[in-house]
XYZ file of C-alpha atoms in Angstrom:
544
model
C 59.080 119.588 217.729
C 56.666 122.465 216.314
C 58.789 125.188 214.494
C 56.338 127.426 215.493
C 54.133 129.006 218.440
C 50.527 129.580 217.415
C 49.484 133.077 218.417
C 45.697 132.988 217.051
C 43.788 132.762 213.606
C 43.857 135.922 211.426
C 41.188 137.061 209.191
C 38.374 134.531 210.121
C 36.192 135.949 207.586
C 37.973 134.617 204.630
C 38.904 131.107 203.723
C 38.601 129.758 207.233
C 41.229 132.185 208.719
C 45.053 132.359 208.486
C 46.878 131.085 211.577
C 49.469 133.211 212.813
C 52.488 131.407 214.144
C 55.294 132.773 215.653
C 58.597 131.216 213.817
C 60.986 129.858 216.621
C 63.873 130.324 214.147
C 62.924 133.950 214.208
C 61.800 134.435 217.648
C 65.059 135.830 218.592
C 64.546 138.931 216.721
C 62.503 140.301 219.623
C 58.743 141.637 219.450
C 56.402 144.067 220.940
C 52.993 143.392 222.808
C 51.140 146.558 223.104
C 47.709 148.004 223.840
C 45.332 149.819 226.311
C 44.598 148.556 229.863
C 42.006 145.812 229.723
C 42.473 144.925 226.285
C 44.028 141.301 227.105
C 48.035 142.139 226.782
C 48.679 139.969 229.826
C 46.868 137.266 228.463
C 48.339 137.068 225.228
C 51.941 137.269 227.063
C 50.865 134.253 229.397
C 49.888 131.978 226.013
C 52.980 132.859 224.314
C 55.302 132.435 227.440
C 53.598 128.807 228.217
C 54.145 128.059 224.417
C 57.874 128.844 224.414
C 57.903 126.680 227.772
C 56.477 123.703 226.182
C 58.858 123.822 223.352
C 62.007 123.708 225.875
C 62.414 127.635 225.824
C 63.253 128.996 229.225
C 61.163 132.425 229.770
C 61.659 135.074 232.261
C 58.850 137.731 232.933
C 57.871 140.238 235.484
C 54.676 139.778 237.376
C 53.648 143.377 237.718
C 49.843 142.535 238.918
C 50.640 139.583 240.681
C 48.411 137.552 238.107
C 51.217 136.090 235.854
C 52.180 133.642 238.562
C 49.243 131.427 237.703
C 51.182 130.303 234.743
C 52.838 127.833 237.360
C 49.307 126.102 237.869
C 46.789 124.520 235.225
C 43.376 126.427 234.575
C 40.303 124.834 235.665
C 37.001 124.304 234.162
C 35.431 125.827 237.248
C 37.353 129.279 237.194
C 35.881 132.248 235.835
C 35.441 132.782 232.304
C 36.451 129.146 231.505
C 33.794 128.492 229.404
C 34.645 131.654 227.168
C 38.464 130.090 227.027
C 36.666 126.976 225.711
C 34.775 128.785 223.250
C 37.875 130.827 222.056
C 40.108 127.532 221.713
C 37.345 126.336 219.533
C 36.772 129.322 217.317
C 40.554 129.666 216.302
C 40.623 125.748 215.897
C 42.306 124.163 218.683
C 40.832 120.783 218.743
C 42.770 119.251 221.789
C 42.748 122.206 223.922
C 43.132 121.023 227.656
C 44.679 122.820 231.119
C 48.346 122.703 231.837
C 50.574 123.749 234.151
C 54.243 124.884 233.571
C 57.402 124.353 235.619
C 58.190 127.703 237.105
C 60.970 129.568 239.378
C 59.589 132.350 241.574
C 61.648 135.171 242.110
C 61.844 138.481 244.257
C 64.635 140.996 244.702
C 63.200 141.347 248.319
C 63.211 137.784 249.012
C 59.645 137.800 250.099
C 57.407 135.824 247.229
C 60.583 134.048 245.706
C 64.299 133.545 245.699
C 66.090 136.640 246.277
C 68.018 138.082 243.137
C 71.092 139.703 244.115
C 74.009 141.132 242.274
C 77.094 142.629 243.510
C 77.674 146.462 243.317
C 80.845 145.864 240.800
C 78.774 143.736 238.354
C 76.294 146.526 238.368
C 78.823 149.267 237.462
C 78.869 152.780 237.423
C 76.601 153.681 234.482
C 73.539 151.366 235.563
C 74.153 152.867 239.286
C 74.254 156.315 238.228
C 71.026 155.667 236.187
C 69.521 154.102 239.222
C 70.333 157.117 241.464
C 69.553 159.765 238.815
C 73.325 161.498 239.183
C 74.416 164.102 237.101
C 77.169 164.036 234.863
C 79.849 165.270 237.168
C 78.647 163.042 240.115
C 78.621 159.896 237.735
C 82.276 160.713 237.046
C 83.209 160.646 240.662
C 81.449 157.372 241.198
C 83.384 156.168 238.246
C 86.568 157.065 239.762
C 85.397 155.226 243.214
C 85.110 152.131 241.049
C 88.240 152.727 239.333
C 90.202 153.076 242.528
C 88.513 150.027 244.150
C 89.521 148.044 241.173
C 93.209 148.978 241.367
C 93.653 148.324 244.837
C 91.412 145.049 245.322
C 88.705 146.200 247.028
C 85.469 144.327 246.193
C 82.251 146.345 246.180
C 79.738 143.933 246.867
C 76.842 145.606 248.589
C 75.868 149.351 249.315
C 77.980 149.128 252.692
C 81.056 148.512 250.780
C 80.028 151.551 248.178
C 79.186 153.736 250.942
C 82.733 152.971 252.942
C 84.468 153.635 249.433
C 82.615 156.877 248.955
C 83.873 158.167 252.474
C 87.316 156.957 251.668
C 87.040 159.399 248.653
C 85.774 162.107 250.613
C 88.445 162.028 253.020
C 91.285 161.521 250.502
C 89.576 163.901 247.986
C 93.001 165.912 247.078
C 94.946 162.846 246.517
C 92.540 161.390 244.372
C 91.793 164.474 242.340
C 95.516 164.593 241.565
C 95.526 161.015 240.409
C 92.299 160.621 238.331
C 90.552 164.053 238.335
C 88.269 166.438 240.279
C 86.875 164.749 243.318
C 85.005 167.013 245.189
C 83.573 166.286 248.851
C 80.073 168.045 247.817
C 79.541 165.384 245.020
C 80.574 162.153 246.999
C 77.966 163.807 249.640
C 75.313 164.088 246.757
C 76.111 160.170 245.721
C 75.801 159.330 249.276
C 72.517 160.779 249.747
C 71.092 158.924 246.741
C 72.353 155.852 248.084
C 70.468 156.317 251.289
C 67.293 156.814 249.029
C 68.152 153.700 246.907
C 68.404 151.585 250.294
C 65.463 152.906 251.728
C 63.668 151.578 248.500
C 64.624 148.329 249.063
C 68.135 148.356 247.257
C 70.167 146.871 249.918
C 68.343 143.701 249.448
C 69.399 143.753 245.415
C 73.097 143.988 246.185
C 74.939 141.250 247.881
C 76.023 137.982 247.710
C 75.380 134.897 246.911
C 75.165 137.006 243.402
C 72.565 135.094 240.761
C 73.963 132.674 238.489
C 72.196 133.668 234.828
C 72.363 130.054 234.045
C 69.821 129.308 237.093
C 67.245 131.009 234.562
C 68.321 128.895 231.294
C 66.947 125.550 232.716
C 64.535 122.944 231.732
C 62.773 120.356 233.558
C 62.850 116.818 233.380
C 60.173 116.534 230.623
C 62.384 119.024 228.708
C 60.085 122.082 229.150
C 61.646 125.457 229.907
C 61.401 126.855 233.287
C 59.522 130.277 232.994
C 60.982 132.581 235.545
C 58.498 134.693 237.162
C 59.762 138.074 238.887
C 57.412 139.228 241.797
C 57.107 143.028 240.603
C 54.135 144.446 242.496
C 56.125 145.629 245.085
C 59.254 146.606 242.865
C 56.883 148.727 240.500
C 56.827 151.374 243.481
C 60.586 151.703 242.926
C 60.323 152.077 238.884
C 64.040 153.149 238.574
C 65.093 150.154 240.462
C 62.568 148.039 238.186
C 64.101 149.593 235.285
C 67.931 149.307 236.137
C 67.304 145.549 237.480
C 65.834 144.332 234.203
C 68.542 146.320 231.853
C 71.516 144.895 234.330
C 69.690 141.099 233.838
C 69.694 141.705 229.847
C 73.292 143.222 230.199
C 74.009 140.036 232.037
C 72.844 137.619 229.324
C 74.637 139.319 226.863
C 78.007 139.036 228.522
C 77.468 135.557 229.689
C 76.361 133.785 226.950
C 78.389 133.059 223.771
C 77.716 133.859 220.317
C 75.154 131.313 218.486
C 73.545 133.430 215.542
C 70.200 132.153 214.687
C 69.407 128.999 216.783
C 66.728 126.873 215.522
C 64.838 128.025 218.812
C 65.819 130.953 221.333
C 68.190 130.190 224.215
C 65.785 132.397 226.426
C 62.742 134.688 225.682
C 62.681 137.883 228.065
C 59.614 139.738 228.426
C 59.707 143.418 229.671
C 56.389 144.519 230.965
C 55.513 147.813 231.861
C 58.457 148.781 229.269
C 58.198 152.382 229.241
C 59.491 152.534 232.747
C 62.752 151.817 231.347
C 62.937 154.811 229.014
C 61.040 157.478 231.117
C 63.676 160.235 231.819
C 66.305 158.078 230.848
C 69.471 159.995 229.593
C 70.655 159.393 226.038
C 73.870 157.399 227.179
C 71.559 154.614 228.619
C 68.960 154.622 225.783
C 71.830 153.864 223.718
C 72.958 151.339 225.866
C 69.591 149.403 225.762
C 69.589 149.750 222.160
C 72.827 148.293 221.948
C 72.053 145.354 224.004
C 68.765 144.664 222.509
C 70.322 144.620 218.850
C 73.425 142.601 220.093
C 71.710 140.146 222.221
C 69.961 138.410 219.377
C 72.910 136.879 218.262
C 73.113 135.316 221.704
C 69.848 133.615 221.091
C 67.849 135.716 223.303
C 64.502 137.091 222.180
C 63.389 140.170 224.155
C 59.803 141.317 223.786
C 58.478 144.728 225.172
C 55.235 144.847 226.710
C 53.576 148.230 227.211
C 50.391 150.301 226.825
C 51.327 152.692 224.026
C 53.817 151.511 221.269
C 55.320 155.000 220.921
C 56.630 154.837 224.664
C 59.642 152.712 222.664
C 62.311 154.882 221.493
C 62.618 154.512 217.580
C 66.069 153.109 217.709
C 64.896 150.245 219.982
C 61.663 149.982 218.338
C 63.332 149.333 214.879
C 64.703 145.956 216.300
C 61.283 144.399 217.129
C 60.416 142.248 214.148
C 57.319 140.206 215.654
C 54.444 142.579 216.655
C 51.015 142.086 218.559
C 49.164 145.110 218.812
C 45.747 145.249 220.794
C 43.410 148.200 220.945
C 44.152 151.609 221.348
C 41.723 154.463 222.336
C 41.877 157.836 220.831
C 41.033 159.667 223.581
C 43.896 162.238 223.240
C 46.227 163.938 220.698
C 49.043 161.794 221.915
C 46.490 158.586 221.341
C 45.931 159.611 217.891
C 49.579 159.915 217.362
C 50.244 156.332 218.750
C 47.625 154.686 216.585
C 49.228 156.294 213.468
C 52.540 155.234 214.374
C 51.512 151.946 215.152
C 49.739 151.389 211.804
C 52.517 152.781 210.127
C 54.992 150.196 211.450
C 52.927 147.168 209.853
C 53.291 145.481 206.495
C 50.217 147.201 204.680
C 47.540 144.686 204.313
C 45.062 146.144 201.198
C 42.051 144.390 202.803
C 42.466 146.066 206.332
C 42.183 149.982 207.305
C 44.892 149.367 210.128
C 44.275 152.904 211.702
C 40.481 152.094 212.064
C 40.775 148.408 213.485
C 43.120 149.591 216.061
C 40.228 151.465 217.574
C 37.836 148.543 217.182
C 39.494 145.647 218.383
C 37.625 143.517 221.164
C 39.180 142.150 223.948
C 41.240 139.300 223.180
C 41.949 140.408 219.519
C 44.937 142.279 218.039
C 46.440 143.168 214.809
C 49.485 140.647 214.275
C 52.905 140.627 212.067
C 54.896 138.123 212.423
C 58.291 137.714 210.754
C 58.249 135.003 208.063
C 61.158 132.011 207.447
C 63.021 134.662 205.554
C 62.989 137.101 208.011
C 60.434 139.582 206.395
C 57.648 140.790 208.097
C 54.133 139.422 207.376
C 51.217 141.119 206.269
C 49.406 142.498 209.232
C 46.259 140.468 210.170
C 43.409 141.123 212.400
C 43.556 138.054 214.838
C 41.841 136.131 217.442
C 44.268 135.492 220.271
C 44.452 131.641 221.448
C 43.735 131.228 224.838
C 46.438 129.991 227.575
C 46.068 126.655 229.117
C 47.369 127.713 232.438
C 45.524 129.582 235.251
C 44.337 133.167 234.528
C 44.857 134.564 237.928
C 47.392 134.488 241.171
C 48.530 131.739 243.106
C 47.633 131.839 246.887
C 50.448 131.586 249.607
C 50.492 128.088 249.842
C 50.771 127.172 246.360
C 53.511 129.775 246.243
C 55.524 128.095 248.931
C 54.671 124.566 247.692
C 56.552 125.572 244.118
C 59.107 127.330 245.968
C 59.980 124.090 247.897
C 60.383 121.918 244.953
C 62.344 124.581 242.926
C 65.783 123.576 241.240
C 67.167 126.796 243.022
C 65.689 126.042 246.537
C 68.375 126.531 249.299
C 71.037 128.192 246.605
C 70.140 132.015 247.199
C 67.808 132.259 250.320
C 70.688 132.961 252.575
C 72.546 136.067 252.159
C 76.495 135.948 252.846
C 78.577 138.803 253.780
C 82.182 138.067 252.990
C 85.076 140.401 253.594
C 85.052 143.172 251.271
C 86.006 147.018 250.959
C 83.635 147.948 253.809
C 85.582 145.636 256.190
C 89.063 145.959 254.347
C 88.631 150.189 254.801
C 87.493 149.521 258.217
C 90.269 147.518 259.477
C 92.525 150.052 257.411
C 90.993 152.728 259.390
C 91.307 151.144 262.651
C 94.974 150.399 262.006
C 95.804 153.877 261.120
C 93.877 154.999 264.210
C 95.866 152.257 266.467
C 99.163 153.532 264.548
C 98.268 157.004 265.546
C 97.159 156.617 268.852
C 100.448 154.410 269.348
C 102.496 157.488 267.983
C 100.610 160.032 270.193
C 100.924 157.811 273.115
C 104.795 157.616 272.315
C 105.228 161.111 271.782
C 103.652 161.685 275.095
C 105.678 159.259 276.680
C 108.693 160.796 275.232
C 107.758 163.978 276.462
C 107.029 162.921 280.002
C 110.253 161.042 280.024
C 112.005 164.180 279.096
C 110.139 166.280 281.628
C 111.034 163.442 284.092
C 114.830 163.812 283.195
C 114.558 167.438 283.417
C 113.040 167.341 286.973
C 115.604 164.718 287.889
C 118.682 166.652 286.546
C 117.504 169.635 288.398
C 117.318 167.605 291.805
C 120.822 166.140 291.058
C 121.964 169.634 290.513
C 120.354 170.909 293.599
C 121.664 167.782 295.708
C 125.348 168.986 294.428
C 125.018 172.385 295.280
C 123.718 171.233 298.630
C 126.260 168.779 298.904
C 129.023 171.345 298.178
C 127.640 173.748 300.485
C 127.670 171.224 303.263
C 131.394 170.231 302.182
C 132.548 174.034 302.251
C 130.921 174.219 305.754
C 132.608 171.395 306.988
C 135.571 172.483 305.812
C 135.168 175.767 307.447
C 134.446 173.900 310.676
C 137.438 171.707 310.294
C 139.448 174.775 309.732
C 138.763 176.375 313.279
C 140.749 175.515 316.181
C 139.148 173.337 318.804
C 138.358 174.831 322.487
C 141.217 173.120 323.690
C 143.747 174.718 321.068
C 142.170 177.997 321.844
C 142.711 177.813 325.601
C 146.663 176.638 324.737
C 146.936 179.583 322.369
C 145.507 181.894 324.817
C 147.477 180.743 327.456
C 150.488 180.675 325.164
C 149.928 184.331 324.160
C 149.263 185.299 327.720
C 152.356 183.680 328.742
C 154.342 184.947 326.060
C 153.132 188.396 326.712
C 154.106 188.208 330.337
C 157.543 186.609 329.939
C 158.121 188.712 327.189
C 157.633 191.751 329.248
C 159.804 190.342 331.831
C 162.728 189.611 329.621
C 162.569 193.022 328.323
C 162.639 194.569 331.547
C 165.642 193.102 332.552
C 167.329 193.718 329.344
C 166.733 196.930 329.662
C 168.044 197.368 332.824
C 171.237 195.275 331.745
C 171.505 197.586 328.655
C 170.914 201.002 329.841
C 171.813 200.518 333.352
C 170.679 201.918 336.697
C 167.952 201.193 339.340
C 164.295 201.583 337.807
C 164.088 203.826 340.676
C 166.536 206.048 339.061
C 165.053 207.123 335.635
C 166.181 209.465 333.510
C 164.034 210.950 330.798
C 166.292 209.510 327.887
C 167.012 206.078 329.662
C 163.232 205.455 330.283
C 162.004 206.016 326.836
C 164.594 203.865 325.253
C 163.908 201.004 327.803
C 160.368 201.114 327.247
C 161.184 200.967 323.489
C 163.045 197.978 324.003
C 160.446 196.283 326.023
C 157.895 197.082 323.523
C 159.849 195.101 320.572
C 160.960 192.477 322.547
C 157.521 191.714 324.066
C 155.917 191.585 320.649
C 158.425 189.207 319.575
C 157.242 186.684 322.230
C 153.664 187.189 321.493
């Protein structure tokens, strides 16, 4: 196995040229490929990537313009500019130049031009999500509380639906959560929810879910020992630059957290190319820039090499640029003060070559030429050399849909990620809890209404019983009165008795009066008449 990757031939005007070789043992010390549009950055990237693959090193790269997918197909002598490639191969001393393909796996966050790449909301974490949605510090704090509560309650946050449900729960229970974790306002929750809707409209709903990517699927080699080239279709993704940048940072973070420490291996475990790298750092808060710098600095010991590809070297923050040991600088144009600053900055980063005016050379480089400085065996940077870049052996250009479909069908990941899975998670659990709470509240309300209706019915029935009792008492009293009254026969007897009593009494009284007072009734005296009448009256009343 070769111990390096031939980048090109440096300083051809002296001593037959100096081969510029990327040392495999130092390839995990990261690198930079920079240059203006149309100066050959993509061709350089493709040539380095296929060389890594041929040496058994898996590669990941983003296909921003759609042409890097051609790395999966062999070049052709009938292709455009094929004669120039052959001529360049001869010029840099490649005697056995021939066309060759490379084993490739196509990926696409949208699942249209490759296997879908998904991760869960939990794996992404609040920091990267806050970056993705452009949240301020307060909103990021609320998002972190939502993650914390979900973790403590065992609520899986898998997709955007889960996060929306979790945020809705936080809004409904803001007072309780504020007392437990800190201030949670409905206004902040609402702002996060609106940003989630925007993220979803940009295709973020395709990125979050299951089955989640197994990072080891990007570290495979084929049966010939060649590393797979993982090509991310990024032409559509570039329309959502925040999603693109956050995805790449997440992928790098996953590699860092998953891979074991290996120090400086004989060759990298994976080489990672960040095309359009400036998107990572535009408008990025310092906390996120620090995170990128930390991951880039530490992932080296995991055996991962990170190569930033960008138009202008000053797009890369100094703390990150300081970690990039291998450099390929294509031409820059001094059209603006910023361009002039970039030229000077690029020149100052190279190890001085007394035979080369770097600042002047940067503006004079032709297409396919670059200033190259690579780490030596002892880890020191090599002297910068003006270099003719070696041509790639694979196709320079895109693949057609039929070719893409064939490569997809023979992919080692075919069928593994193509169908989304929606298992029970926070959205379903919170919905079930809400339904249970609603059902319990409805049952409680129904029971209360039933109790109220029963009480009202009991009151009506009590009134009815009371009325019935009163009516019964009235009837009983009436019946008693009726029962106490004499019957018609009794009345007749009583009347007859009274009449008879009156008549007999008067008769007896008369007779008694005559007997006591003597004389005939026809011989009445004044005194005897009055006394007789009195006696008769008394006796008559006794017989009534």
